[in-house]
C-alpha angles and dihedrals in degrees: 000000000000122000111220126232088254091057094046093046092048088055090050091050091051091049091049090053091045091053090051094042097141098123094264126110118253112220117237089235091060092049089048093051095043094047100035092234123133116255090231092058091043090055091062092047096046090049090059092047093047093047090054092048096243092120136021122226129203124189126213135027111355089014133130133105138309136173116274089217142011121301088248089061095066125074125199086234094058092049094047094044090051093053100031098038091223142009093215112140093214133034095242090067096050095094149309093286090057093053110149116233088220095053094107091056100031112123093193098050095086090053093050091045091053092048090050090051092050092049094046094046092048096051094040090057096055118081130191086252090057091053092048091050090045089231096139 
């Protein structure tokens, strides 16, 4: 499993907003400067996060982005799944439409299923608050 740049950057955006979670909007330019990520790339990431309701955006003077909830409400798993689509280590576990015709006879499927469960459980039990508090 390899987490894409989009997934890692989305996590960084969410952490930036969690660290500045004072009710005010954080301008995209500030996020870009603080994180060293281009504004253009951040626009595509924030659009995904806004559309899912994880963050709230406001245009114009005093605008920017802020978390829609508390840092403890967001898991690393939910952020990565939103941006990555899945955390499955192999294609045959991505979803019902990717069902492998060999699944019934596959000797490795139980291993991959267990790995997937471990990964999912791990990331679903880490919140932004945990990362901020360095309690991972």
